[in-house]
Coordinates of C-alpha atoms and ligand atoms in Angstrom, one line a residue:
M1 CA 85.4 77.2 74.1
K2 CA 85.3 77.7 77.8
N3 CA 87.8 80.7 78.9
K4 CA 87.9 80.2 82.7
I5 CA 91.4 79.8 83.9
L6 CA 92.5 78.5 87.3
V7 CA 95.5 80.7 88.2
T8 CA 97.7 78.9 91.1
G9 CA 100.1 81.2 92.8
G10 CA 98.4 84.3 91.1
A11 CA 99.3 86.6 93.8
G12 CA 102.9 86.2 93.5
Y13 CA 105.1 88.4 91.3
I14 CA 104.9 86.7 87.9
G15 CA 101.2 85.7 88.8
S16 CA 99.9 89.0 89.4
H17 CA 101.6 90.4 86.0
T18 CA 100.1 87.4 84.0
C19 CA 96.5 88.1 85.7
I20 CA 96.4 91.5 84.3
A21 CA 97.6 90.1 80.9
L22 CA 95.1 87.1 80.9
H23 CA 92.2 89.6 82.0
E24 CA 93.1 92.2 78.9
A25 CA 93.3 89.1 76.3
G26 CA 89.3 88.4 77.5
Y27 CA 90.1 85.4 80.1
D28 CA 88.2 84.9 83.2
I29 CA 90.2 84.0 86.0
V30 CA 90.2 82.7 89.3
V31 CA 93.5 83.0 91.6
Y32 CA 94.4 80.2 94.0
D33 CA 97.2 81.0 96.5
N34 CA 97.8 80.3 100.0
L35 CA 99.6 83.7 100.4
S36 CA 102.7 82.3 101.8
N37 CA 104.6 84.7 99.3
S38 CA 102.5 87.2 98.5
S39 CA 99.8 89.5 99.9
R40 CA 96.1 90.3 99.5
E41 CA 97.3 94.0 98.8
A42 CA 98.6 92.6 95.6
I43 CA 95.3 91.4 94.7
R44 CA 93.9 94.4 95.7
R45 CA 96.0 96.4 93.5
V46 CA 95.5 94.0 90.5
S47 CA 91.9 94.5 90.9
N48 CA 92.4 98.3 90.8
L49 CA 94.4 97.9 87.6
I50 CA 91.8 96.0 85.7
G51 CA 89.0 97.9 87.1
E52 CA 86.9 94.8 88.7
S53 CA 87.1 92.6 91.6
I54 CA 89.3 89.6 90.7
K55 CA 88.2 86.5 92.0
F56 CA 90.5 85.3 94.7
I57 CA 90.6 81.9 97.0
E58 CA 93.1 81.8 99.6
G59 CA 94.1 78.1 99.4
D60 CA 96.9 75.5 99.2
I61 CA 97.7 73.4 96.3
R62 CA 98.1 70.5 98.8
D63 CA 94.8 70.6 100.0
D64 CA 92.7 68.4 97.4
E65 CA 89.4 69.1 99.1
M66 CA 89.5 72.7 98.7
L67 CA 90.8 72.4 95.2
G68 CA 88.0 69.8 94.7
Q69 CA 85.6 72.8 95.8
V70 CA 87.0 75.1 93.6
F71 CA 86.8 72.8 90.6
S72 CA 83.3 71.7 91.3
S73 CA 82.2 75.1 91.3
N74 CA 83.9 76.6 88.3
D75 CA 84.2 75.3 84.5
F76 CA 87.8 75.8 83.8
F77 CA 89.4 75.3 80.4
G78 CA 92.4 74.9 82.2
V79 CA 95.2 75.7 84.9
I80 CA 98.1 78.1 84.9
H81 CA 100.2 76.9 87.6
F82 CA 102.5 79.4 89.2
A83 CA 102.1 78.1 93.1
G84 CA 105.7 77.0 94.1
L85 CA 108.5 78.0 96.5
K86 CA 111.6 79.5 94.8
S87 CA 114.3 80.3 96.9
V88 CA 117.7 78.2 96.2
S89 CA 119.1 78.7 99.2
E90 CA 116.1 78.1 101.4
S91 CA 115.6 74.9 99.3
V92 CA 118.8 73.5 100.4
A93 CA 118.1 74.1 104.2
E94 CA 114.7 72.7 103.9
P95 CA 114.5 69.9 100.8
L96 CA 111.5 68.3 102.3
L97 CA 109.4 71.5 102.3
Y98 CA 110.3 72.4 98.4
Y99 CA 109.7 68.2 97.6
D100 CA 106.2 68.5 99.5
N101 CA 105.4 72.2 98.1
N102 CA 106.6 71.9 94.4
V103 CA 106.1 68.4 93.8
S104 CA 103.7 66.8 96.1
G105 CA 101.6 69.9 95.7
T106 CA 101.8 69.7 91.8
I107 CA 100.7 66.0 92.1
T108 CA 97.6 66.8 94.3
L109 CA 96.8 69.6 91.5
L110 CA 97.1 67.2 88.7
E111 CA 94.9 64.5 90.4
V112 CA 92.2 66.9 91.0
M113 CA 92.3 68.1 87.7
A114 CA 92.2 64.6 86.5
E115 CA 89.1 63.7 88.7
Y116 CA 87.3 66.7 86.7
G117 CA 88.4 66.0 83.3
I118 CA 90.4 69.4 83.1
K119 CA 93.4 68.3 81.3
N120 CA 94.8 71.5 80.3
L121 CA 98.0 73.1 81.8
V122 CA 100.6 75.5 81.5
F123 CA 103.3 75.0 84.1
S124 CA 106.1 77.3 85.4
S125 CA 109.3 75.8 84.8
S126 CA 112.8 77.3 84.7
A127 CA 116.1 77.6 82.8
T128 CA 117.6 76.0 86.2
V129 CA 116.5 72.7 84.6
Y130 CA 119.7 73.0 82.2
G131 CA 122.1 73.0 84.9
D132 CA 125.6 74.4 83.5
P133 CA 124.8 74.6 80.0
E134 CA 126.8 72.8 77.3
T135 CA 125.9 75.0 74.5
L136 CA 124.6 78.6 73.8
P137 CA 121.9 79.9 73.3
I138 CA 120.2 77.1 75.3
D139 CA 117.5 75.2 73.2
E140 CA 114.7 73.2 74.5
S141 CA 116.4 69.7 73.4
S142 CA 119.5 70.8 75.9
P143 CA 120.5 68.1 78.4
R144 CA 118.8 68.6 82.0
S145 CA 120.5 68.4 85.3
C146 CA 120.1 70.4 88.5
T147 CA 122.2 70.8 91.6
N148 CA 119.9 72.0 94.2
P149 CA 116.4 71.0 95.6
Y150 CA 114.7 73.8 94.1
G151 CA 116.0 72.9 90.6
Q152 CA 115.5 69.4 91.4
S153 CA 111.7 70.1 92.4
K154 CA 111.3 71.9 88.8
L155 CA 112.7 69.0 86.9
A156 CA 110.9 66.4 89.0
V157 CA 107.5 68.3 87.8
E158 CA 108.8 68.0 84.1
Y159 CA 109.4 64.4 84.4
I160 CA 106.1 64.0 86.1
L161 CA 104.3 65.6 83.4
E162 CA 106.3 63.8 80.4
D163 CA 105.0 60.8 82.0
L164 CA 101.5 61.7 82.3
A165 CA 101.3 62.7 78.6
V166 CA 102.5 59.3 77.9
S167 CA 99.9 57.8 80.1
D168 CA 96.8 59.4 78.8
N169 CA 96.8 61.4 75.6
S170 CA 94.1 63.6 76.8
W171 CA 96.6 65.9 78.6
N172 CA 98.0 69.1 77.1
L173 CA 100.9 70.2 79.0
I174 CA 102.9 73.1 78.5
A175 CA 106.1 73.8 80.7
L176 CA 107.4 77.4 80.0
R177 CA 110.8 77.6 81.2
Y178 CA 111.5 81.0 82.2
F179 CA 115.0 82.8 82.1
N180 CA 115.4 85.8 84.7
P181 CA 112.1 87.6 85.2
V182 CA 112.7 91.2 86.1
G183 CA 110.8 94.9 85.8
A184 CA 107.5 95.6 86.8
H185 CA 104.1 96.8 85.6
S186 CA 104.3 100.3 84.1
S187 CA 102.0 101.9 86.7
G188 CA 104.5 101.0 89.6
Q189 CA 101.9 99.4 91.3
I190 CA 102.5 95.8 91.2
G191 CA 106.0 94.2 91.1
E192 CA 108.5 92.1 93.1
D193 CA 108.7 92.1 96.8
P194 CA 111.0 89.7 98.1
N195 CA 110.8 88.7 101.8
D196 CA 114.2 89.4 103.7
I197 CA 117.5 90.4 101.7
P198 CA 116.9 89.4 98.3
N199 CA 119.0 86.5 96.5
N200 CA 118.3 87.8 93.0
L201 CA 120.4 90.4 91.1
M202 CA 117.9 92.9 90.4
P203 CA 115.7 93.1 93.5
Y204 CA 119.3 93.7 95.3
I205 CA 120.2 96.5 93.1
S206 CA 117.2 98.3 93.5
Q207 CA 117.1 97.9 97.2
V208 CA 120.8 99.3 97.0
A209 CA 119.4 102.3 94.6
V210 CA 116.3 102.8 97.3
G211 CA 118.6 103.2 100.5
K212 CA 117.9 99.8 101.9
L213 CA 120.9 97.9 101.3
E214 CA 124.0 99.3 101.3
K215 CA 126.2 97.8 98.6
L216 CA 126.2 95.2 96.0
S217 CA 128.2 92.1 96.0
I218 CA 129.2 91.0 92.4
F219 CA 129.4 87.2 92.7
G220 CA 132.7 86.7 90.8
N221 CA 134.6 88.8 88.2
D222 CA 136.9 86.1 86.5
Y223 CA 134.3 84.1 84.7
R224 CA 135.2 83.8 80.9
T225 CA 132.6 86.5 79.6
I226 CA 133.1 89.9 78.2
D227 CA 133.8 91.8 81.7
G228 CA 134.3 88.8 84.1
T229 CA 130.8 88.9 85.6
G230 CA 128.1 86.4 85.2
I231 CA 125.9 86.6 82.1
R232 CA 122.1 86.1 82.1
D233 CA 118.9 86.1 79.8
F234 CA 117.0 89.0 81.9
I235 CA 113.5 89.0 80.6
H236 CA 110.7 91.7 81.4
V237 CA 107.8 90.4 83.4
I238 CA 105.7 91.9 81.1
D239 CA 106.8 90.1 78.4
L240 CA 106.8 87.0 80.4
A241 CA 103.2 87.5 81.0
Q242 CA 102.4 87.9 77.6
G243 CA 104.0 84.6 76.9
H244 CA 101.3 82.9 79.2
V245 CA 98.7 84.3 76.7
A246 CA 100.3 83.1 73.8
A247 CA 100.9 79.9 75.3
L248 CA 97.2 79.5 76.3
N249 CA 96.1 80.6 73.1
Y250 CA 98.2 78.0 71.4
L251 CA 97.1 75.6 73.3
K252 CA 93.3 76.4 72.7
N253 CA 93.9 76.7 68.7
Q254 CA 95.7 73.5 68.8
I255 CA 92.6 71.9 70.4
I256 CA 90.0 73.9 67.9
I257 CA 92.1 72.4 65.0
N258 CA 92.6 69.0 66.2
K259 CA 96.2 69.1 66.4
R260 CA 96.8 68.1 70.1
D261 CA 99.5 65.7 69.0
S262 CA 101.6 68.6 68.9
I263 CA 101.4 69.5 72.6
R264 CA 101.3 66.5 74.8
F265 CA 104.4 67.8 77.0
L266 CA 105.7 70.6 75.4
P267 CA 108.5 72.7 76.9
I268 CA 109.3 76.2 75.6
N269 CA 111.8 78.7 76.9
L270 CA 110.5 82.1 77.5
G271 CA 113.7 84.7 77.2
T272 CA 114.9 87.1 75.1
G273 CA 117.8 85.0 73.3
N274 CA 120.4 88.1 74.6
G275 CA 122.6 87.8 77.5
T276 CA 123.5 90.6 79.3
S277 CA 126.4 90.6 82.3
V278 CA 125.6 91.5 85.9
L279 CA 128.0 94.8 85.1
E280 CA 126.0 95.8 82.2
L281 CA 123.0 95.7 84.0
V282 CA 124.1 97.6 87.2
N283 CA 125.6 100.1 84.5
T284 CA 122.0 100.4 82.7
F285 CA 120.5 100.8 86.1
T286 CA 122.4 103.8 87.1
E287 CA 122.2 105.4 83.5
V288 CA 118.4 104.9 83.7
T289 CA 117.8 106.0 87.2
G290 CA 120.9 108.4 87.8
K291 CA 121.2 106.3 91.2
A292 CA 125.1 105.3 91.7
I293 CA 125.1 101.6 92.8
P294 CA 128.3 100.8 95.1
Y295 CA 129.5 97.4 94.4
Q296 CA 132.2 95.2 95.5
F297 CA 133.5 91.8 93.8
T298 CA 133.5 88.9 95.9
D299 CA 134.1 85.1 95.4
R300 CA 131.7 83.4 92.9
R301 CA 128.6 82.0 94.3
K302 CA 128.1 78.3 94.5
G303 CA 125.8 76.8 91.9
D304 CA 126.3 79.8 89.7
V305 CA 126.8 79.1 86.0
A306 CA 129.1 81.5 83.6
S307 CA 126.6 82.3 81.0
C308 CA 122.8 81.2 80.4
Y309 CA 120.7 82.8 77.7
A310 CA 117.8 81.1 75.7
S311 CA 117.4 80.4 72.3
A312 CA 113.9 82.0 71.9
S313 CA 113.2 80.5 68.3
K314 CA 110.6 77.8 69.6
A315 CA 108.4 80.5 71.3
K316 CA 108.5 82.7 68.4
F317 CA 107.6 79.8 65.8
L318 CA 104.8 78.1 67.7
L319 CA 103.4 80.9 69.7
G320 CA 104.3 83.8 67.9
W321 CA 105.8 85.2 70.7
E322 CA 108.9 87.4 71.4
A323 CA 109.8 89.5 74.2
K324 CA 110.0 93.1 73.1
L325 CA 111.1 95.1 76.0
S326 CA 114.7 96.1 76.4
I327 CA 117.2 96.2 79.4
T328 CA 116.8 99.7 79.7
E329 CA 112.7 99.3 79.9
M330 CA 113.5 96.6 82.6
C331 CA 115.4 99.0 84.7
Q332 CA 112.9 101.7 84.2
D333 CA 110.2 99.8 85.5
T334 CA 111.8 98.0 88.4
W335 CA 112.9 101.3 89.6
N336 CA 109.6 103.1 89.1
W337 CA 108.1 100.2 91.5
Q338 CA 110.8 100.0 93.9
S339 CA 110.9 104.0 94.5
N340 CA 107.1 103.9 94.8
N341 CA 107.0 101.3 97.2
P342 CA 110.3 101.3 99.0
N343 CA 108.7 98.5 101.5
G344 CA 106.9 96.5 98.6
Y345 CA 103.3 95.5 99.7
S346 CA 104.4 96.7 103.2
V347 CA 102.0 94.2 105.2
K348 CA 102.6 90.7 103.8
D349 CA 99.1 89.4 105.3
I350 CA 96.6 92.3 105.5
Ligands
NAD401 P1 106.5 84.1 93.9 O1 106.9 83.6 95.1 O2 106.2 85.6 94.1 O3 104.9 83.6 93.4 C1 104.5 82.3 93.8 C2 103.1 82.2 94.5 O4 102.8 80.8 94.8 C3 103.2 83.3 95.8 O5 102.2 84.0 95.8 C4 102.9 81.9 96.8 O6 102.3 82.5 97.9 C5 102.2 80.8 96.2 N1 102.4 79.6 96.7 C6 103.4 79.1 96.9 N2 103.0 77.9 97.5 C7 101.8 77.5 97.5 C8 101.1 76.5 97.7 N3 101.5 75.5 98.3 N4 99.8 76.7 97.4 C9 99.1 77.9 97.2 N5 100.0 78.8 96.6 C10 101.2 78.7 96.8 O7 107.2 83.6 92.9 P2 107.2 84.0 91.4 O8 108.6 84.7 90.8 O9 106.3 84.8 90.9 O10 107.3 82.7 90.6 C11 106.2 81.9 89.9 C12 106.7 80.4 89.6 O11 107.5 80.9 88.4 C13 107.0 79.9 90.7 O12 106.7 78.6 90.5 C14 108.5 79.8 90.2 O13 109.5 78.7 90.9 C15 109.0 79.7 89.1 N6 110.1 80.6 88.4 C16 110.2 81.8 88.6 C17 111.6 82.4 88.4 C18 111.8 83.8 89.3 O14 113.2 84.2 88.9 N7 110.8 84.6 89.8 C19 112.0 81.8 87.6 C20 111.9 80.5 86.9 C21 110.8 80.1 87.4
UD1_402 C1 118.6 82.1 90.3 C2 118.7 80.5 90.6 C3 118.1 79.8 89.7 C4 116.3 80.7 89.9 C5 116.5 82.0 89.6 C6 115.0 82.4 90.0 C7 120.8 80.1 91.7 C8 122.2 79.5 91.5 N1 120.1 79.8 90.7 O1 119.2 82.2 89.2 O2 117.7 78.5 90.3 O3 115.7 79.9 89.0 O4 117.4 82.8 90.4 O5 114.8 82.5 91.3 O6 120.6 80.6 92.6 N2 124.4 88.3 91.3 C9 125.4 89.0 91.9 N3 125.0 89.2 93.0 C10 123.6 89.5 93.6 C11 122.8 88.6 93.2 C12 123.3 88.1 92.0 O7 126.5 89.1 91.5 O8 123.5 89.8 95.0 C13 124.6 87.5 90.2 C14 124.6 86.1 90.2 O9 126.2 85.1 90.3 C15 124.4 85.6 88.5 C16 123.5 86.8 87.9 O10 123.8 87.9 89.4 O11 125.6 85.7 87.7 C17 121.9 86.4 88.3 O12 121.7 86.2 89.5 P1 119.9 85.9 89.9 O13 119.3 86.9 89.8 O14 120.1 85.2 91.3 O15 119.9 84.9 89.1 P2 120.4 83.1 88.9 O16 121.4 82.9 89.4 O17 120.5 83.3 87.3

C-alpha cells in the first residue's frame, strides 16, 4: 500500500514533531506550509534530525491550483492536516481570517483531495470543541459547543467532515482532539516558538524561566479544584506525534482488512487522561529546572473552564496508543528547548 503522506502545516509545532515520528515509522512525507506561523529553520532542523532533506513546499491550503500541482505530482496515501491558525484572542479580533483560513482552507483541501481521489485524512481538532464539559473525564460522545471563532472553526470543520462521510462512504476521516500539547523533542532542536507574548501556559512559564518575561499571571485561584487553579490534561508533543502515527496505521489497517465502516468520521481524544493544575505544573517546572517562577494570582480569563481532561480509552482501544511521558518529562524537555533556544528559531522567515 502507498505510504506517502501530505503533511499540511508540517513546519509548525506539532507538525514538525510528527514529521520525525512519521519518518521513523517508515512514512514518506511531503510538507506543505505557508510559513505564516513557522520557519524554514524548523524544516532545516527536522531534516538534520532525520538525517535527510525533508520535501517541503511553501504554499497555502487556500490555493487550489498549487495544491492541485502537489497532488498531481505525488501519489499520496492520505493527508495529515495540521495547517490552521490557533490563537483564541486573535480569532476574536479577526474572525473572518480564522473562518477563511481554517474552514475555507480545509474545504479547498478536501475539494482537491476529492478531485485526485485521495480520501484518507487525519485532522487536527481540539478539546476546545467540548466547551465547558458537563462530565469528566471527557469522552468523545460528550456534547460539543464553542465560545470563540477559533473553536467554532474547529467545530465547523468537524461538522463538514461528518457530512462528507455521510455523503460519500469512500472517505476515511479521523479527527484527533488534542488536549494541551506541551514539551519538545529531547534533542532540544525543535519546540514551540510562539509569536509575541505566549497565550498558553507552558510557553509563558518557560519564557519567565529564561528571563524573557518577568512574572506569570495565574488566571484565577477560586475554581473548585484541588488548589483553586485550573486543571488541564497536558500531553507531551512526542506522545501526540506518536498518536498520529497510530491513527494513520489504524486507517491503513482498516482498509487492508476491509473494515472501513469503522472509520467514516471518527473522532478520537489524544490526552493522557490525567488532570494537572496550573500550580502543580508551575511547581513541577521549578523542581525539574531549579528555576523559580515568580507568579501572581489575577482574575479568571474569560472563556476558561475550571477543569478539562480526557477519557483516553478510545485511543487505547482502537489505536493501541496511550501517552507515556510524565509531567516531569514535559517540563524537562520544554526547558531543554527553551534554554538552548531563548529566541526560538530566531528568524521566522530565513
Ligand atoms: P502551529 O501554528 O505551530 O502550526 C500550524 C502550521 O500551519 C504553521 O506552520 C503555519 O505556518 C501553517 N499554516 C497556517 N495556515 C496555513 C495555510 N492557510 N496554509 C498553509 N499552512 C498554514 O500550530 P500547532 O500548535 O502545531 O497546531 C497544529 C494544529 O493543531 C492546528 O490546526 C491547531 O489549531 C491544532 N491544535 C493545536 C493545539 C495546541 O495547543 N498547539 C491544540 C489543539 C489543536
Ligand atoms: C487554550 C485555548 C484553547 C486552545 C488551546 C491550545 C482559551 C480559552 N483556550 O486552551 O481553545 O485549543 O489553548 O492553543 O484560550 N493560564 C494561566 N496563565 C497564563 C496562561 C494560562 O494561568 O498566562 C492558565 C489558564 O487559565 C488555564 C491553563 O493555564 O487554566 C491552561 O491555559 P492554556 O495553556 O492557555 O490552554 P487552554 O486554556 O486549556
